[in-house]
């Protein structure tokens, strides 16, 4: 074992990294509408304005129609187009309802969730400019929805870690942990501890990394309904006799791996 693994995160208020208008984002802004993508961006360029959504008779689509269209596009895996449709619906609803209305908050979370998903896709393709652009958008929209805000901060940390800035990544993960501590039902909090473990390990802070690896392991066991040691045959079943999700079992494996890596770094070889 030579390195800690970092799990994929899920899935606003002024952005905490507003001062970080990096060359990635400037390159993205200057390239919008150009014939080809910038060198740091692979895949489609994010459009400057959403497409014109009109019915067959040429009339503009209303908010309800745009939401149905967005849901269809999302089901088909067309996430960028779905996000644009929901974004347009949000703009229409905001004209008639307060910022705290149920529909405005619901649509804001929908757009923020899609922006997070798209950002991670761009990050996997080294589309750094588009990733940062989308994460800024997500943080602006997730508002007081604490679990989604924590997910967004985890994803921002993943961005900075990929860009070789582990101290920046650590600051966002610490904020995510603080937010999750105030959540009644945080979304997969074990992942935040695993991300912290990986970044602290990269910074050489191995005793702290061990603490977060153990916290992640404990949370994952609670999530998966595991009491005591793992079964000798390695087969787990939930309370209803169903196997836990394969994705979360993979994260459990990451937690054991990371704990082992940190114990090795601290020369705790028998453990």
CSV table of C-alpha atoms in Angstrom, one decimal:
chain,number,residue,atom,x,y,z
A,1,UNK,CA,0.0,0.0,0.0
A,2,UNK,CA,1.6,3.3,-1.1
A,3,UNK,CA,-1.2,5.9,-1.1
A,4,UNK,CA,-4.6,6.7,0.3
A,5,UNK,CA,-7.6,6.4,-1.9
A,6,UNK,CA,-10.2,9.1,-2.1
A,7,UNK,CA,-13.8,8.1,-2.9
A,8,UNK,CA,-15.9,9.9,-5.5
A,9,UNK,CA,-18.3,12.4,-3.8
A,10,UNK,CA,-22.1,12.1,-4.4
A,11,UNK,CA,-23.6,13.9,-5.0
A,12,UNK,CA,-25.1,29.3,-1.6
A,13,UNK,CA,-24.1,32.2,-0.5
A,14,UNK,CA,-21.1,34.0,-1.8
A,15,UNK,CA,-18.5,31.5,-2.9
A,16,UNK,CA,-15.6,31.1,-0.4
A,17,UNK,CA,-13.3,30.8,-3.4
A,18,UNK,CA,-14.5,33.9,-5.2
A,19,UNK,CA,-11.1,35.4,-5.0
A,20,UNK,CA,-9.7,32.4,-6.7
A,21,UNK,CA,-10.7,33.4,-10.3
A,22,UNK,CA,-8.1,31.1,-11.7
A,23,UNK,CA,-6.6,31.0,-15.1
A,24,UNK,CA,-8.8,27.9,-15.7
A,25,UNK,CA,-12.0,29.9,-15.2
A,26,UNK,CA,-10.7,32.9,-17.3
A,27,UNK,CA,-9.8,30.5,-20.1
A,28,UNK,CA,-13.3,29.0,-19.9
A,29,UNK,CA,-14.9,32.4,-20.1
A,30,UNK,CA,-12.8,33.5,-23.0
A,31,UNK,CA,-13.5,30.3,-24.9
A,32,UNK,CA,-17.2,30.2,-24.6
A,33,UNK,CA,-18.7,30.5,-28.0
A,34,UNK,CA,-15.4,29.7,-29.7
A,35,UNK,CA,-15.0,27.0,-32.3
A,36,UNK,CA,-13.0,24.6,-30.1
A,37,UNK,CA,-12.4,23.8,-26.5
A,38,UNK,CA,-9.5,25.3,-24.5
A,39,UNK,CA,-6.6,23.0,-23.9
A,40,UNK,CA,-7.6,22.3,-20.3
A,41,UNK,CA,-11.1,21.3,-21.3
A,42,UNK,CA,-12.4,18.1,-22.9
A,43,UNK,CA,-15.9,17.5,-23.9
A,44,UNK,CA,-18.6,20.1,-24.8
A,45,UNK,CA,-18.1,23.7,-23.9
A,46,UNK,CA,-20.6,25.1,-21.4
A,47,UNK,CA,-22.9,27.4,-23.4
A,48,UNK,CA,-23.1,31.1,-22.3
A,49,UNK,CA,-26.9,31.2,-22.4
A,50,UNK,CA,-29.5,28.4,-22.3
A,51,UNK,CA,-31.2,27.4,-25.5
A,52,UNK,CA,-34.6,28.9,-26.4
A,53,UNK,CA,-37.2,26.5,-25.1
A,54,UNK,CA,-40.4,26.8,-27.1
A,55,UNK,CA,-43.4,24.6,-27.9
A,56,UNK,CA,-44.4,23.5,-31.4
A,57,UNK,CA,-46.5,26.6,-31.9
A,58,UNK,CA,-43.5,28.8,-31.0
A,59,UNK,CA,-44.7,29.9,-27.6
A,60,UNK,CA,-42.1,29.9,-24.8
A,61,UNK,CA,-42.4,26.9,-22.4
A,62,UNK,CA,-43.6,27.6,-18.9
A,63,UNK,CA,-41.9,26.5,-15.7
A,64,UNK,CA,-43.9,23.3,-15.3
A,65,UNK,CA,-43.2,22.3,-18.9
A,66,UNK,CA,-39.5,23.1,-18.4
A,67,UNK,CA,-39.4,20.9,-15.3
A,68,UNK,CA,-40.9,18.0,-17.2
A,69,UNK,CA,-38.5,18.5,-20.0
A,70,UNK,CA,-35.6,18.6,-17.5
A,71,UNK,CA,-36.8,15.4,-15.9
A,72,UNK,CA,-36.9,13.6,-19.3
A,73,UNK,CA,-33.4,14.8,-20.2
A,74,UNK,CA,-32.1,13.7,-16.8
A,75,UNK,CA,-33.6,10.3,-17.2
A,76,UNK,CA,-31.9,10.0,-20.6
A,77,UNK,CA,-28.5,11.0,-19.1
A,78,UNK,CA,-28.5,14.4,-20.8
A,79,UNK,CA,-27.4,16.1,-17.7
A,80,UNK,CA,-26.1,19.4,-19.2
A,81,UNK,CA,-29.3,20.0,-21.1
A,82,UNK,CA,-31.4,18.9,-18.1
A,83,UNK,CA,-29.5,21.4,-15.9
A,84,UNK,CA,-30.2,24.2,-18.4
A,85,UNK,CA,-33.9,23.4,-18.6
A,86,UNK,CA,-34.2,23.4,-14.8
A,87,UNK,CA,-32.2,26.6,-14.7
A,88,UNK,CA,-34.6,28.3,-17.1
A,89,UNK,CA,-37.5,27.1,-15.0
A,90,UNK,CA,-35.9,28.5,-11.9
A,91,UNK,CA,-35.5,31.9,-13.6
A,92,UNK,CA,-39.2,31.9,-14.4
A,93,UNK,CA,-40.3,30.9,-11.0
A,94,UNK,CA,-38.1,33.5,-9.3
A,95,UNK,CA,-40.0,36.2,-11.1
A,96,UNK,CA,-43.2,35.3,-9.4
A,97,UNK,CA,-42.2,33.7,-6.0
A,98,UNK,CA,-39.9,34.7,-3.2
A,99,UNK,CA,-36.4,33.3,-2.8
A,100,UNK,CA,-37.6,31.2,0.2
A,101,UNK,CA,-40.6,29.6,-1.6
A,102,UNK,CA,-40.7,25.9,-1.7
A,103,UNK,CA,-40.5,25.7,-5.5
A,104,UNK,CA,-37.6,28.1,-5.8
A,105,UNK,CA,-35.6,26.1,-3.1
A,106,UNK,CA,-36.5,22.8,-4.8
A,107,UNK,CA,-35.4,24.0,-8.3
A,108,UNK,CA,-32.3,25.5,-6.8
A,109,UNK,CA,-31.3,22.2,-5.2
A,110,UNK,CA,-32.1,20.4,-8.5
A,111,UNK,CA,-29.8,22.6,-10.5
A,112,UNK,CA,-27.1,22.5,-7.8
A,113,UNK,CA,-27.3,18.7,-7.7
A,114,UNK,CA,-26.9,18.4,-11.5
A,115,UNK,CA,-24.1,21.0,-11.5
A,116,UNK,CA,-22.2,18.8,-8.9
A,117,UNK,CA,-22.7,15.7,-11.1
A,118,UNK,CA,-21.5,17.4,-14.2
A,119,UNK,CA,-18.6,19.0,-12.4
A,120,UNK,CA,-17.3,15.6,-11.3
A,121,UNK,CA,-17.6,14.3,-14.9
A,122,UNK,CA,-15.6,17.2,-16.2
A,123,UNK,CA,-13.0,16.6,-13.4
A,124,UNK,CA,-12.6,13.0,-14.5
A,125,UNK,CA,-11.8,14.2,-18.0
A,126,UNK,CA,-9.4,16.9,-16.8
A,127,UNK,CA,-12.0,19.6,-17.7
A,128,UNK,CA,-10.8,21.8,-14.9
A,129,UNK,CA,-12.3,25.1,-16.0
A,130,UNK,CA,-15.8,23.7,-16.6
A,131,UNK,CA,-15.6,21.8,-13.3
A,132,UNK,CA,-14.8,24.9,-11.3
A,133,UNK,CA,-17.5,26.9,-13.1
A,134,UNK,CA,-20.1,24.3,-12.2
A,135,UNK,CA,-19.0,24.0,-8.6
A,136,UNK,CA,-19.3,27.8,-8.2
A,137,UNK,CA,-22.8,27.6,-9.6
A,138,UNK,CA,-23.7,24.7,-7.3
A,139,UNK,CA,-22.5,26.5,-4.2
A,140,UNK,CA,-24.4,29.6,-5.2
A,141,UNK,CA,-27.6,27.6,-5.4
A,142,UNK,CA,-27.5,25.0,-2.6
A,143,UNK,CA,-28.3,27.7,-0.1
A,144,UNK,CA,-29.2,26.5,3.4
A,145,UNK,CA,-29.5,22.8,2.3
A,146,UNK,CA,-26.7,21.7,4.5
A,147,UNK,CA,-26.2,18.1,3.1
A,148,UNK,CA,-25.9,19.4,-0.5
A,149,UNK,CA,-23.6,22.2,0.6
A,150,UNK,CA,-21.3,19.6,2.3
A,151,UNK,CA,-21.3,17.5,-0.9
A,152,UNK,CA,-20.4,20.6,-2.9
A,153,UNK,CA,-17.5,21.4,-0.6
A,154,UNK,CA,-16.3,17.8,-0.9
A,155,UNK,CA,-16.3,18.1,-4.6
A,156,UNK,CA,-14.4,21.5,-4.5
A,157,UNK,CA,-11.8,19.7,-2.4
A,158,UNK,CA,-11.5,17.0,-5.0
A,159,UNK,CA,-10.9,19.7,-7.6
A,160,UNK,CA,-8.1,21.3,-5.6
A,161,UNK,CA,-6.5,18.0,-4.7
A,162,UNK,CA,-6.4,17.1,-8.4
A,163,UNK,CA,-4.9,20.6,-9.1
A,164,UNK,CA,-2.1,19.8,-6.6
A,165,UNK,CA,-3.3,22.1,-3.9
A,166,UNK,CA,-3.9,19.8,-0.8
A,167,UNK,CA,-4.0,22.7,1.7
A,168,UNK,CA,-6.9,24.3,-0.2
A,169,UNK,CA,-8.6,20.9,-0.4
A,170,UNK,CA,-8.2,20.5,3.4
A,171,UNK,CA,-9.8,23.8,4.1
A,172,UNK,CA,-12.9,22.9,2.1
A,173,UNK,CA,-13.1,19.5,3.7
A,174,UNK,CA,-12.9,21.0,7.2
A,175,UNK,CA,-15.8,23.3,6.3
A,176,UNK,CA,-17.8,20.3,5.0
A,177,UNK,CA,-17.2,18.4,8.3
A,178,UNK,CA,-18.4,21.4,10.3
A,179,UNK,CA,-21.6,21.6,8.2
A,180,UNK,CA,-22.3,17.9,8.5
A,181,UNK,CA,-21.9,18.1,12.3
A,182,UNK,CA,-24.9,20.5,12.2
A,183,UNK,CA,-27.0,18.3,9.9
A,184,UNK,CA,-29.7,16.0,11.3
A,185,UNK,CA,-29.2,13.6,8.4
A,186,UNK,CA,-25.9,14.3,6.6
A,187,UNK,CA,-25.4,12.5,3.2
A,188,UNK,CA,-22.8,9.8,3.5
A,189,UNK,CA,-20.6,11.6,6.1
A,190,UNK,CA,-18.1,8.7,6.0
A,191,UNK,CA,-16.9,10.0,2.6
A,192,UNK,CA,-15.9,13.3,4.1
A,193,UNK,CA,-13.7,11.6,6.6
A,194,UNK,CA,-12.1,9.4,3.9
A,195,UNK,CA,-11.4,12.5,1.8
A,196,UNK,CA,-9.8,14.1,4.9
A,197,UNK,CA,-7.8,11.0,5.5
A,198,UNK,CA,-6.4,11.1,2.0
A,199,UNK,CA,-5.6,14.8,2.0
A,200,UNK,CA,-4.0,14.7,5.5
A,201,UNK,CA,-1.9,11.7,4.4
A,202,UNK,CA,-0.7,13.7,1.4
A,203,UNK,CA,0.3,16.5,3.8
A,204,UNK,CA,2.2,14.0,6.0
A,205,UNK,CA,-0.2,14.4,8.9
A,206,UNK,CA,-0.6,10.7,9.5
A,207,UNK,CA,-1.9,10.6,13.1
A,208,UNK,CA,-4.8,12.8,12.1
A,209,UNK,CA,-5.3,10.8,8.9
A,210,UNK,CA,-5.7,7.6,11.1
A,211,UNK,CA,-8.3,9.3,13.2
A,212,UNK,CA,-10.4,10.1,10.1
A,213,UNK,CA,-10.0,6.7,8.6
A,214,UNK,CA,-11.3,5.1,11.8
A,215,UNK,CA,-14.2,7.6,11.9
A,216,UNK,CA,-15.1,6.7,8.3
A,217,UNK,CA,-14.9,3.0,9.1
A,218,UNK,CA,-17.3,3.4,12.1
A,219,UNK,CA,-19.8,5.5,10.1
A,220,UNK,CA,-19.7,3.0,7.2
A,221,UNK,CA,-20.4,0.1,9.5
A,222,UNK,CA,-23.4,1.9,10.9
A,223,UNK,CA,-24.6,2.8,7.4
A,224,UNK,CA,-24.3,-0.8,6.3
A,225,UNK,CA,-25.7,-2.4,9.5
A,226,UNK,CA,-22.4,-4.2,10.4
A,227,UNK,CA,-22.0,-5.0,14.0
A,228,UNK,CA,-18.7,-6.5,15.2
A,229,UNK,CA,-16.2,-8.0,12.7
A,230,UNK,CA,-16.9,-8.8,9.1
A,231,UNK,CA,-18.3,-12.3,8.4
A,232,UNK,CA,-15.6,-14.9,7.7
A,233,UNK,CA,-17.1,-15.5,4.3
A,234,UNK,CA,-17.1,-11.8,3.4
A,235,UNK,CA,-20.8,-11.9,2.6
A,236,UNK,CA,-22.9,-9.2,4.2
A,237,UNK,CA,-26.7,-8.9,4.3
A,238,UNK,CA,-28.8,-6.0,5.5
A,239,UNK,CA,-31.7,-6.0,7.9
A,240,UNK,CA,-34.0,-7.4,5.3
A,241,UNK,CA,-31.6,-10.0,4.1
A,242,UNK,CA,-30.5,-7.9,1.1
A,243,UNK,CA,-26.9,-7.3,0.2
A,244,UNK,CA,-25.6,-3.8,0.8
A,245,UNK,CA,-25.0,-1.6,-2.3
A,246,UNK,CA,-21.9,-2.6,-4.2
A,247,UNK,CA,-20.8,1.1,-4.4
A,248,UNK,CA,-20.9,1.5,-0.6
A,249,UNK,CA,-19.1,-1.9,-0.1
A,250,UNK,CA,-16.3,-0.4,-2.4
A,251,UNK,CA,-16.1,2.6,-0.1
A,252,UNK,CA,-15.8,0.3,2.9
A,253,UNK,CA,-12.9,-1.4,1.2
A,254,UNK,CA,-11.3,2.0,0.7
A,255,UNK,CA,-11.7,2.8,4.4
A,256,UNK,CA,-9.9,-0.4,5.4
A,257,UNK,CA,-7.2,0.3,2.8
A,258,UNK,CA,-6.7,3.8,4.0
A,259,UNK,CA,-6.5,2.8,7.6
A,260,UNK,CA,-3.9,0.2,6.7
A,261,UNK,CA,-1.9,2.7,4.7
A,262,UNK,CA,-1.8,5.2,7.6
A,263,UNK,CA,-0.9,2.4,10.2
A,264,UNK,CA,1.9,1.5,7.8
A,265,UNK,CA,3.1,5.2,7.7
A,266,UNK,CA,3.1,5.2,11.5
A,267,UNK,CA,5.0,1.9,11.6
A,268,UNK,CA,2.1,0.1,13.2
A,269,UNK,CA,2.8,-3.0,11.1
A,270,UNK,CA,0.9,-5.7,13.0
A,271,UNK,CA,-2.3,-3.5,13.0
